[in-house]
Coordinates of C-alpha atoms in Angstrom, one line a residue:
M1 CA 0.0 0.0 0.0
A2 CA 2.8 2.4 0.9
Q3 CA 4.6 1.7 -2.4
A4 CA 1.4 2.3 -4.3
R5 CA 1.0 5.7 -2.6
V6 CA 4.6 6.7 -3.5
K7 CA 4.0 5.7 -7.1
A8 CA 0.8 7.7 -7.2
R9 CA 2.5 10.8 -5.9
A10 CA 5.5 10.7 -8.2
P11 CA 3.8 12.1 -11.3
R12 CA 2.5 15.0 -9.3
K13 CA 6.0 16.0 -8.3
E14 CA 7.2 15.9 -11.9
S15 CA 4.3 18.1 -13.0
R16 CA 5.1 20.6 -10.3
R17 CA 8.6 20.8 -11.5
K18 CA 7.6 21.4 -15.1
E19 CA 5.3 24.3 -14.3
P20 CA 7.9 26.7 -13.1
V21 CA 10.2 25.9 -16.1
F22 CA 7.4 26.5 -18.5
G23 CA 6.4 29.7 -16.8
E24 CA 10.0 31.0 -16.8
R25 CA 10.4 30.2 -20.5
F26 CA 7.1 31.9 -21.3
A27 CA 8.2 34.9 -19.3
V28 CA 11.5 35.1 -21.2
F29 CA 9.5 34.9 -24.5
A30 CA 7.2 37.7 -23.4
E31 CA 10.2 39.8 -22.3
A32 CA 11.7 39.2 -25.8
L33 CA 8.6 40.5 -27.5
L34 CA 8.6 43.6 -25.2
T35 CA 12.3 44.1 -26.0
G36 CA 11.5 44.0 -29.7
V37 CA 9.3 47.1 -29.2
W38 CA 12.2 48.9 -27.4
I39 CA 14.6 47.8 -30.2
A40 CA 12.2 49.1 -32.9
V41 CA 11.9 52.5 -31.2
A42 CA 15.7 52.7 -30.8
C43 CA 16.2 51.9 -34.5
L44 CA 14.3 55.1 -35.5
G45 CA 17.6 56.9 -35.6
V46 CA 18.4 55.1 -38.9
V47 CA 22.0 54.3 -38.1
T48 CA 21.3 53.2 -34.5
Y49 CA 20.2 49.7 -35.2
P50 CA 23.4 48.0 -34.1
A51 CA 23.3 49.8 -30.7
A52 CA 19.5 49.0 -30.4
F53 CA 20.2 45.3 -30.9
A54 CA 23.2 45.4 -28.6
A55 CA 21.2 47.0 -25.8
G56 CA 18.3 44.6 -26.4
A57 CA 20.6 41.6 -26.3
R58 CA 22.2 42.7 -23.1
H59 CA 18.8 43.2 -21.5
L60 CA 17.8 39.7 -22.4
R61 CA 21.1 38.3 -21.0
R62 CA 20.3 40.0 -17.7
R63 CA 16.8 38.6 -17.8
I64 CA 18.0 35.1 -18.4
A65 CA 20.6 35.5 -15.6
H66 CA 17.8 36.7 -13.2
E67 CA 19.5 40.0 -12.8
G68 CA 17.7 43.3 -12.4
G69 CA 17.1 45.7 -15.3
G70 CA 14.4 47.4 -17.3
L71 CA 13.8 50.2 -19.7
R72 CA 16.2 52.5 -17.8
E73 CA 19.1 50.1 -18.1
F74 CA 18.2 49.4 -21.7
G75 CA 18.5 53.2 -22.4
A76 CA 21.8 53.4 -20.6
D77 CA 23.2 50.5 -22.7
F78 CA 21.8 52.0 -25.9
R79 CA 23.6 55.3 -25.2
A80 CA 26.8 53.5 -24.5
A81 CA 26.6 51.3 -27.6
V82 CA 25.6 54.1 -30.0
R83 CA 28.8 56.0 -29.4
G84 CA 30.7 53.7 -31.8
G85 CA 27.7 51.8 -33.1
W86 CA 26.4 54.6 -35.3
V87 CA 29.5 54.2 -37.6
V88 CA 28.7 50.5 -37.9
G89 CA 25.1 51.4 -38.7
L90 CA 26.3 53.8 -41.4
A91 CA 28.6 51.2 -42.9
G92 CA 25.7 48.7 -42.9
W93 CA 23.5 51.0 -45.0
A94 CA 26.4 51.6 -47.4
V95 CA 26.7 47.8 -47.9
A96 CA 23.0 47.6 -48.4
V97 CA 23.1 50.3 -51.1
A98 CA 25.9 48.5 -52.8
V99 CA 24.0 45.2 -52.8
R100 CA 21.0 47.0 -54.2
V101 CA 23.1 48.3 -57.1
D102 CA 24.3 44.8 -57.8
V103 CA 20.8 43.4 -57.9
M104 CA 19.7 46.2 -60.2
A105 CA 22.7 45.4 -62.5
A106 CA 21.7 41.7 -62.5
R107 CA 18.1 42.6 -63.5
A108 CA 19.4 44.9 -66.3
G109 CA 21.0 41.9 -68.0
I110 CA 24.6 43.0 -67.6
P111 CA 27.1 40.2 -68.3
G112 CA 27.9 38.5 -65.1
G113 CA 25.2 40.4 -63.3
P114 CA 23.3 37.5 -61.8
L115 CA 26.5 36.0 -60.3
V116 CA 27.5 39.4 -58.8
G117 CA 24.0 40.0 -57.5
A118 CA 23.8 36.5 -55.8
V119 CA 27.2 37.1 -54.2
G120 CA 26.2 40.5 -53.0
V121 CA 23.0 39.2 -51.4
F122 CA 24.8 36.4 -49.7
A123 CA 27.4 38.8 -48.4
L124 CA 24.7 41.1 -47.1
I125 CA 23.1 38.2 -45.2
A126 CA 26.4 37.1 -43.8
A127 CA 27.2 40.6 -42.7
T128 CA 23.8 40.9 -41.0
V129 CA 24.3 37.6 -39.1
A130 CA 27.8 38.8 -38.0
L131 CA 26.4 42.1 -36.8
L132 CA 23.7 40.3 -34.8
R133 CA 26.2 37.9 -33.3
A134 CA 28.4 40.8 -32.4
A135 CA 25.5 42.7 -30.8
A136 CA 24.6 39.6 -28.8
V137 CA 27.9 39.7 -26.9
W138 CA 28.3 43.4 -26.6
T139 CA 29.3 44.9 -23.3
P140 CA 29.8 48.6 -22.3
G141 CA 33.3 49.7 -23.4
A142 CA 33.7 46.9 -26.0
A143 CA 35.1 48.0 -29.4
W144 CA 32.8 47.3 -32.3
R145 CA 35.6 46.6 -34.7
A146 CA 36.9 43.7 -32.5
L147 CA 33.4 42.5 -31.8
L148 CA 32.6 42.3 -35.6
A149 CA 35.9 40.6 -36.4
D150 CA 35.3 37.9 -33.8
A151 CA 31.7 37.6 -34.9
G152 CA 32.7 37.2 -38.5
R153 CA 34.9 34.3 -37.6
R154 CA 32.1 32.7 -35.6
T155 CA 29.7 33.2 -38.5
V156 CA 31.9 31.1 -40.7
L157 CA 33.1 28.6 -38.2
D158 CA 29.6 28.0 -36.7
P159 CA 27.3 27.6 -39.7
A160 CA 24.6 25.9 -37.7
G161 CA 24.3 28.8 -35.3
S162 CA 24.4 31.3 -38.2
F163 CA 21.6 29.4 -39.9
L164 CA 19.5 29.8 -36.8
V165 CA 20.0 33.5 -36.9
V166 CA 19.0 33.6 -40.6
C167 CA 15.9 31.7 -39.7
G168 CA 15.1 34.4 -37.1
L169 CA 15.6 37.1 -39.8
A170 CA 13.3 35.1 -42.1
V171 CA 10.6 35.1 -39.4
V172 CA 10.8 38.9 -39.2
A173 CA 10.6 39.2 -43.0
L174 CA 7.6 37.0 -43.2
S175 CA 5.9 38.8 -40.3
A176 CA 6.5 42.1 -42.1
W177 CA 5.1 40.7 -45.3
F178 CA 1.8 39.2 -43.8
V179 CA 1.2 41.4 -40.7
P180 CA 3.6 44.4 -40.7
P181 CA 3.0 45.4 -37.0
L182 CA 3.9 41.9 -35.9
A183 CA 7.5 42.4 -37.1
V184 CA 8.1 45.0 -34.3
P185 CA 7.9 42.6 -31.3
V186 CA 9.5 39.8 -33.3
L187 CA 12.7 41.9 -33.5
G188 CA 13.2 40.9 -29.8
A189 CA 12.9 37.2 -30.8
V190 CA 15.8 37.7 -33.3
A191 CA 17.9 39.3 -30.5
A192 CA 17.0 36.4 -28.2
A193 CA 18.0 33.9 -31.0
A194 CA 21.4 35.6 -31.4
V195 CA 21.9 35.5 -27.6
A196 CA 21.0 31.8 -27.6
V197 CA 23.3 31.0 -30.5
E198 CA 26.2 32.8 -28.8
E199 CA 25.5 30.9 -25.5
R200 CA 25.5 27.7 -27.4
H201 CA 28.8 28.5 -29.1
R202 CA 30.4 29.5 -25.8
H203 CA 29.5 26.2 -24.1
R204 CA 30.6 24.0 -27.0

């Protein structure tokens, strides 16, 4: 009889353990969506998107580590990251314009245009992934040049992680295509994906 009672109680204990884990993961997901709104607002400066993602990623890292932090800390991180991050943002737009020219050349039927256009698009995607991976590990005082150099190597040497980040970008693109307002909170999910990829790479 006693053994039967122990067996009957065991499943209840397992279900109790699963509830806090599920609740915590849902809380992180909800926090990521809220962070996406903060990131979107911080990106309104046109060249401030690297700093916005860096501040968002650092906020999510604090949330995962059960450390304090909110909008005020996000703003402080954003101001610190934008000091050198605006140059990265400007360079990113320059790369995007160059790729746009390549794609236009490919559509115009210029010899070799399709190959150049494909290479340009691939390079833009790789640069975006490297930027997100650099933002995911940013800390106040870190040099963006060094962060991007290291992130570029990880982008190449960790293709699985880079593919996961690309999938996150694809989700944003699809969200913007079907339901444009939904793309705003999903930006936080992209930052969370980059943080998760970097944590995965660090523990390998």
